[in-house]
Amino acid sequence: MTVLKIYVAPHPVLKKKAEPVAKVTDKDRKLMDDMLETMYATDGIGLAAPQVGVSKRILVLDVEQKRDDDIPPQERRVKPLCFVNPEIIWESEDRRVYNEGCLSVPGQYAEVARPDKVRVKYLDYDGKEREIEADKLLATCLQHEMDHLDGILFVDHLSTLKRDIVMRKLKKYKKENEEEMAESHVLL
Ligand code: NI
């Protein structure tokens, strides 16, 4: 397995609507394996294919993973889930507010309100049709990752004013961490 490069905003691949997967192939499974490894290695709880530069409707997540700093990435895996062509088929009226972050918007966080519960239909790692009812962090994470497949970042849910502030801070953050960010791709 390989740790992949994470694309950071503003990058065109993050703005593009990703293509549906016609049939889940070994190539897609390899991508999902690599995405999971990348996610654990970079301390993410979810990752969508466009974030590693692949414009396909694929995402992975593990909201139950062990996240202590002293736990090495390979031991974080608890309940990895892979979603291909996910679609929301029902959402609750109740909203849940969560302070979201994103591997493609490093160092930045903002509160986003989303439906508290969603039912999602998707294809799994083996290409089998499935349905899941998600709530709490799983629901938030799943919707955040599904947004990536439509070229939407969590900052796009903010007011223009708040988004501009976050994007300015991101620019500064990228500058300050340039060396570290370049290095991390080599080291991991
Ligand atoms: Ni994200």
PDB file of C-alpha atoms and ligand atoms in Angstrom:
ATOM      1  CA  MET A   1       0.000   0.000   0.000  1.00  0.00           C
ATOM      2  CA  THR A   2       1.048   3.559  -0.659  1.00  0.00           C
ATOM      3  CA  VAL A   3       0.547   6.847   1.134  1.00  0.00           C
ATOM      4  CA  LEU A   4      -0.756   9.227  -1.530  1.00  0.00           C
ATOM      5  CA  LYS A   5      -0.250  12.948  -1.947  1.00  0.00           C
ATOM      6  CA  ILE A   6      -3.081  15.084  -0.561  1.00  0.00           C
ATOM      7  CA  TYR A   7      -4.249  17.939  -2.797  1.00  0.00           C
ATOM      8  CA  VAL A   8      -4.767  21.201  -0.944  1.00  0.00           C
ATOM      9  CA  ALA A   9      -7.208  24.032  -1.757  1.00  0.00           C
ATOM     10  CA  PRO A  10      -7.358  25.890  -4.027  1.00  0.00           C
ATOM     11  CA  HIS A  11      -6.714  23.081  -6.531  1.00  0.00           C
ATOM     12  CA  PRO A  12      -9.016  22.499  -9.540  1.00  0.00           C
ATOM     13  CA  VAL A  13      -9.444  18.757  -8.797  1.00  0.00           C
ATOM     14  CA  LEU A  14     -11.142  19.696  -5.512  1.00  0.00           C
ATOM     15  CA  LYS A  15     -13.712  21.823  -7.404  1.00  0.00           C
ATOM     16  CA  LYS A  16     -14.646  19.216 -10.001  1.00  0.00           C
ATOM     17  CA  LYS A  17     -17.719  16.967  -9.914  1.00  0.00           C
ATOM     18  CA  ALA A  18     -16.284  13.438  -9.697  1.00  0.00           C
ATOM     19  CA  GLU A  19     -17.237  10.685 -12.158  1.00  0.00           C
ATOM     20  CA  PRO A  20     -19.400   7.725 -11.100  1.00  0.00           C
ATOM     21  CA  VAL A  21     -17.731   4.298 -11.060  1.00  0.00           C
ATOM     22  CA  ALA A  22     -19.324   1.943 -13.622  1.00  0.00           C
ATOM     23  CA  LYS A  23     -18.004  -1.239 -11.989  1.00  0.00           C
ATOM     24  CA  VAL A  24     -15.756  -1.627  -8.931  1.00  0.00           C
ATOM     25  CA  THR A  25     -12.485  -3.077 -10.208  1.00  0.00           C
ATOM     26  CA  ASP A  26      -9.223  -4.188  -8.609  1.00  0.00           C
ATOM     27  CA  LYS A  27      -7.816  -0.799  -9.565  1.00  0.00           C
ATOM     28  CA  ASP A  28     -10.543   0.889  -7.515  1.00  0.00           C
ATOM     29  CA  ARG A  29      -9.890  -1.489  -4.600  1.00  0.00           C
ATOM     30  CA  LYS A  30      -6.177  -0.653  -4.730  1.00  0.00           C
ATOM     31  CA  LEU A  31      -7.129   3.043  -4.646  1.00  0.00           C
ATOM     32  CA  MET A  32      -9.376   2.445  -1.600  1.00  0.00           C
ATOM     33  CA  ASP A  33      -6.565   0.538   0.185  1.00  0.00           C
ATOM     34  CA  ASP A  34      -4.137   3.377  -0.531  1.00  0.00           C
ATOM     35  CA  MET A  35      -6.696   5.998   0.520  1.00  0.00           C
ATOM     36  CA  LEU A  36      -7.234   4.231   3.852  1.00  0.00           C
ATOM     37  CA  GLU A  37      -3.505   4.065   4.456  1.00  0.00           C
ATOM     38  CA  THR A  38      -3.170   7.735   3.521  1.00  0.00           C
ATOM     39  CA  MET A  39      -6.042   8.670   5.831  1.00  0.00           C
ATOM     40  CA  TYR A  40      -4.536   6.892   8.855  1.00  0.00           C
ATOM     41  CA  ALA A  41      -1.074   8.288   8.091  1.00  0.00           C
ATOM     42  CA  THR A  42      -2.313  11.877   7.877  1.00  0.00           C
ATOM     43  CA  ASP A  43      -4.596  11.722  10.928  1.00  0.00           C
ATOM     44  CA  GLY A  44      -7.820  12.039   8.922  1.00  0.00           C
ATOM     45  CA  ILE A  45     -11.100  10.317   9.783  1.00  0.00           C
ATOM     46  CA  GLY A  46     -12.302  10.391   6.179  1.00  0.00           C
ATOM     47  CA  LEU A  47     -10.873  10.886   2.710  1.00  0.00           C
ATOM     48  CA  ALA A  48     -12.463  11.336  -0.725  1.00  0.00           C
ATOM     49  CA  ALA A  49     -10.773  10.342  -4.005  1.00  0.00           C
ATOM     50  CA  PRO A  50     -10.565  13.921  -5.385  1.00  0.00           C
ATOM     51  CA  GLN A  51      -8.374  14.774  -2.371  1.00  0.00           C
ATOM     52  CA  VAL A  52      -5.726  12.411  -3.752  1.00  0.00           C
ATOM     53  CA  GLY A  53      -6.216  13.786  -7.266  1.00  0.00           C
ATOM     54  CA  VAL A  54      -8.599  11.089  -8.546  1.00  0.00           C
ATOM     55  CA  SER A  55     -11.910  12.454  -9.812  1.00  0.00           C
ATOM     56  CA  LYS A  56     -14.015   9.359  -9.020  1.00  0.00           C
ATOM     57  CA  ARG A  57     -17.016   8.935  -6.704  1.00  0.00           C
ATOM     58  CA  ILE A  58     -15.112   6.986  -4.048  1.00  0.00           C
ATOM     59  CA  LEU A  59     -14.555   7.765  -0.370  1.00  0.00           C
ATOM     60  CA  VAL A  60     -13.246   6.008   2.725  1.00  0.00           C
ATOM     61  CA  LEU A  61     -13.669   6.723   6.418  1.00  0.00           C
ATOM     62  CA  ASP A  62     -13.135   5.285   9.876  1.00  0.00           C
ATOM     63  CA  VAL A  63     -14.712   7.461  12.553  1.00  0.00           C
ATOM     64  CA  GLU A  64     -14.029   4.858  15.262  1.00  0.00           C
ATOM     65  CA  GLN A  65     -10.275   4.654  14.703  1.00  0.00           C
ATOM     66  CA  LYS A  66      -7.819   5.015  17.582  1.00  0.00           C
ATOM     67  CA  ARG A  67      -6.529   8.555  17.407  1.00  0.00           C
ATOM     68  CA  ASP A  68      -4.007   8.855  20.211  1.00  0.00           C
ATOM     69  CA  ASP A  69      -0.781  10.515  19.113  1.00  0.00           C
ATOM     70  CA  ASP A  70       1.369   7.620  20.283  1.00  0.00           C
ATOM     71  CA  ILE A  71      -0.575   5.049  18.232  1.00  0.00           C
ATOM     72  CA  PRO A  72       1.209   4.372  14.929  1.00  0.00           C
ATOM     73  CA  PRO A  73      -0.941   4.741  11.762  1.00  0.00           C
ATOM     74  CA  GLN A  74      -1.000   1.002  11.044  1.00  0.00           C
ATOM     75  CA  GLU A  75      -2.666   0.336  14.424  1.00  0.00           C
ATOM     76  CA  ARG A  76      -5.404   2.971  14.111  1.00  0.00           C
ATOM     77  CA  ARG A  77      -7.753   0.903  11.970  1.00  0.00           C
ATOM     78  CA  VAL A  78     -10.980  -0.015  13.826  1.00  0.00           C
ATOM     79  CA  LYS A  79     -13.906   0.159  11.403  1.00  0.00           C
ATOM     80  CA  PRO A  80     -12.811   1.216   7.910  1.00  0.00           C
ATOM     81  CA  LEU A  81     -15.705   1.780   5.497  1.00  0.00           C
ATOM     82  CA  CYS A  82     -15.464   2.244   1.732  1.00  0.00           C
ATOM     83  CA  PHE A  83     -18.174   3.956  -0.321  1.00  0.00           C
ATOM     84  CA  VAL A  84     -18.481   3.952  -4.100  1.00  0.00           C
ATOM     85  CA  ASN A  85     -21.153   6.114  -5.821  1.00  0.00           C
ATOM     86  CA  PRO A  86     -22.768   7.079  -2.476  1.00  0.00           C
ATOM     87  CA  GLU A  87     -26.193   8.741  -2.645  1.00  0.00           C
ATOM     88  CA  ILE A  88     -28.268  10.252   0.162  1.00  0.00           C
ATOM     89  CA  ILE A  89     -31.744   8.704   0.002  1.00  0.00           C
ATOM     90  CA  TRP A  90     -33.093  10.230   3.225  1.00  0.00           C
ATOM     91  CA  GLU A  91     -31.988  12.937   5.656  1.00  0.00           C
ATOM     92  CA  SER A  92     -33.346  14.080   9.026  1.00  0.00           C
ATOM     93  CA  GLU A  93     -34.707  17.551   9.562  1.00  0.00           C
ATOM     94  CA  ASP A  94     -32.667  17.787  12.772  1.00  0.00           C
ATOM     95  CA  ARG A  95     -29.293  19.393  12.268  1.00  0.00           C
ATOM     96  CA  ARG A  96     -26.005  18.726  13.984  1.00  0.00           C
ATOM     97  CA  VAL A  97     -23.286  21.348  14.262  1.00  0.00           C
ATOM     98  CA  TYR A  98     -19.701  20.143  14.203  1.00  0.00           C
ATOM     99  CA  ASN A  99     -16.404  21.989  14.138  1.00  0.00           C
ATOM    100  CA  GLU A 100     -15.125  20.569  10.838  1.00  0.00           C
ATOM    101  CA  GLY A 101     -11.628  20.369   9.466  1.00  0.00           C
ATOM    102  CA  CYS A 102     -10.302  18.900   6.208  1.00  0.00           C
ATOM    103  CA  LEU A 103      -7.009  17.427   5.004  1.00  0.00           C
ATOM    104  CA  SER A 104      -7.352  19.649   1.919  1.00  0.00           C
ATOM    105  CA  VAL A 105      -7.813  22.775   4.067  1.00  0.00           C
ATOM    106  CA  PRO A 106      -5.038  22.084   6.594  1.00  0.00           C
ATOM    107  CA  GLY A 107      -4.964  23.829   9.942  1.00  0.00           C
ATOM    108  CA  GLN A 108      -8.423  25.416   9.502  1.00  0.00           C
ATOM    109  CA  TYR A 109     -11.673  24.616  11.322  1.00  0.00           C
ATOM    110  CA  ALA A 110     -15.206  25.999  11.246  1.00  0.00           C
ATOM    111  CA  GLU A 111     -18.638  25.019  12.507  1.00  0.00           C
ATOM    112  CA  VAL A 112     -20.914  23.531   9.861  1.00  0.00           C
ATOM    113  CA  ALA A 113     -24.554  22.456  10.353  1.00  0.00           C
ATOM    114  CA  ARG A 114     -25.698  19.333   8.498  1.00  0.00           C
ATOM    115  CA  PRO A 115     -28.548  16.826   8.839  1.00  0.00           C
ATOM    116  CA  ASP A 116     -28.048  14.824  12.037  1.00  0.00           C
ATOM    117  CA  LYS A 117     -28.989  11.522  10.372  1.00  0.00           C
ATOM    118  CA  VAL A 118     -28.771  10.318   6.789  1.00  0.00           C
ATOM    119  CA  ARG A 119     -29.525   7.125   4.941  1.00  0.00           C
ATOM    120  CA  VAL A 120     -27.068   6.473   2.138  1.00  0.00           C
ATOM    121  CA  LYS A 121     -27.047   3.893  -0.614  1.00  0.00           C
ATOM    122  CA  TYR A 122     -23.700   2.916  -2.087  1.00  0.00           C
ATOM    123  CA  LEU A 123     -21.496   0.149  -3.447  1.00  0.00           C
ATOM    124  CA  ASP A 124     -19.002  -1.338  -1.002  1.00  0.00           C
ATOM    125  CA  TYR A 125     -15.376  -2.431  -1.477  1.00  0.00           C
ATOM    126  CA  ASP A 126     -16.564  -5.573  -3.297  1.00  0.00           C
ATOM    127  CA  GLY A 127     -19.011  -3.682  -5.484  1.00  0.00           C
ATOM    128  CA  LYS A 128     -22.023  -4.957  -3.539  1.00  0.00           C
ATOM    129  CA  GLU A 129     -25.063  -2.669  -3.184  1.00  0.00           C
ATOM    130  CA  ARG A 130     -25.570  -1.527   0.394  1.00  0.00           C
ATOM    131  CA  GLU A 131     -27.459   0.929   2.532  1.00  0.00           C
ATOM    132  CA  ILE A 132     -26.382   2.517   5.778  1.00  0.00           C
ATOM    133  CA  GLU A 133     -28.173   4.727   8.267  1.00  0.00           C
ATOM    134  CA  ALA A 134     -25.607   7.057   9.785  1.00  0.00           C
ATOM    135  CA  ASP A 135     -25.860   9.446  12.702  1.00  0.00           C
ATOM    136  CA  LYS A 136     -23.581  11.677  14.794  1.00  0.00           C
ATOM    137  CA  LEU A 137     -19.943  11.875  13.662  1.00  0.00           C
ATOM    138  CA  LEU A 138     -20.428   9.181  11.010  1.00  0.00           C
ATOM    139  CA  ALA A 139     -23.247  11.235   9.432  1.00  0.00           C
ATOM    140  CA  THR A 140     -21.191  14.434   9.540  1.00  0.00           C
ATOM    141  CA  CYS A 141     -18.085  12.776   8.101  1.00  0.00           C
ATOM    142  CA  LEU A 142     -20.003  10.939   5.384  1.00  0.00           C
ATOM    143  CA  GLN A 143     -21.707  14.153   4.218  1.00  0.00           C
ATOM    144  CA  HIS A 144     -18.413  16.081   4.336  1.00  0.00           C
ATOM    145  CA  GLU A 145     -16.734  13.409   2.163  1.00  0.00           C
ATOM    146  CA  MET A 146     -19.722  13.192  -0.208  1.00  0.00           C
ATOM    147  CA  ASP A 147     -19.482  16.951  -0.694  1.00  0.00           C
ATOM    148  CA  HIS A 148     -15.913  16.422  -1.957  1.00  0.00           C
ATOM    149  CA  LEU A 149     -17.342  14.256  -4.764  1.00  0.00           C
ATOM    150  CA  ASP A 150     -19.366  17.269  -5.907  1.00  0.00           C
ATOM    151  CA  GLY A 151     -16.464  19.693  -5.671  1.00  0.00           C
ATOM    152  CA  ILE A 152     -17.679  21.203  -2.401  1.00  0.00           C
ATOM    153  CA  LEU A 153     -15.436  21.967   0.579  1.00  0.00           C
ATOM    154  CA  PHE A 154     -16.681  22.587   4.130  1.00  0.00           C
ATOM    155  CA  VAL A 155     -15.748  26.259   3.709  1.00  0.00           C
ATOM    156  CA  ASP A 156     -18.367  26.490   0.935  1.00  0.00           C
ATOM    157  CA  HIS A 157     -21.024  26.095   3.651  1.00  0.00           C
ATOM    158  CA  LEU A 158     -19.819  29.269   5.386  1.00  0.00           C
ATOM    159  CA  SER A 159     -20.822  32.857   4.675  1.00  0.00           C
ATOM    160  CA  THR A 160     -18.642  34.616   2.101  1.00  0.00           C
ATOM    161  CA  LEU A 161     -17.077  36.681   4.844  1.00  0.00           C
ATOM    162  CA  LYS A 162     -16.173  33.669   7.014  1.00  0.00           C
ATOM    163  CA  ARG A 163     -14.950  31.709   3.984  1.00  0.00           C
ATOM    164  CA  ASP A 164     -12.659  34.549   2.921  1.00  0.00           C
ATOM    165  CA  ILE A 165     -11.158  34.671   6.419  1.00  0.00           C
ATOM    166  CA  VAL A 166     -10.531  30.905   6.433  1.00  0.00           C
ATOM    167  CA  MET A 167      -9.004  30.956   2.933  1.00  0.00           C
ATOM    168  CA  ARG A 168      -6.712  33.843   3.890  1.00  0.00           C
ATOM    169  CA  LYS A 169      -5.614  31.963   7.012  1.00  0.00           C
ATOM    170  CA  LEU A 170      -5.035  28.856   4.876  1.00  0.00           C
ATOM    171  CA  LYS A 171      -2.767  30.827   2.538  1.00  0.00           C
ATOM    172  CA  LYS A 172      -0.744  32.000   5.517  1.00  0.00           C
ATOM    173  CA  TYR A 173      -0.698  28.513   7.016  1.00  0.00           C
ATOM    174  CA  LYS A 174       0.558  27.003   3.736  1.00  0.00           C
ATOM    175  CA  LYS A 175       3.349  29.566   3.555  1.00  0.00           C
ATOM    176  CA  GLU A 176       4.414  28.965   7.153  1.00  0.00           C
ATOM    177  CA  ASN A 177       4.294  25.202   6.795  1.00  0.00           C
ATOM    178  CA  GLU A 178       5.610  24.941   3.249  1.00  0.00           C
ATOM    179  CA  GLU A 179       8.720  23.010   4.185  1.00  0.00           C
ATOM    180  CA  GLU A 180       6.944  20.727   6.607  1.00  0.00           C
ATOM    181  CA  MET A 181       4.153  20.030   4.108  1.00  0.00           C
ATOM    182  CA  ALA A 182       6.570  19.193   1.313  1.00  0.00           C
ATOM    183  CA  GLU A 183       8.610  17.048   3.657  1.00  0.00           C
ATOM    184  CA  SER A 184       5.633  15.096   4.961  1.00  0.00           C
ATOM    185  CA  HIS A 185       4.906  13.773   1.476  1.00  0.00           C
ATOM    186  CA  VAL A 186       8.437  12.443   1.277  1.00  0.00           C
ATOM    187  CA  LEU A 187       8.556  11.045   4.795  1.00  0.00           C
ATOM    188  CA  LEU A 188       5.245   9.217   4.916  1.00  0.00           C
TER     189      LEU A 188
HETATM  190 NI    NI B   1     -12.374  17.082   3.605  1.00  0.00          NI
END
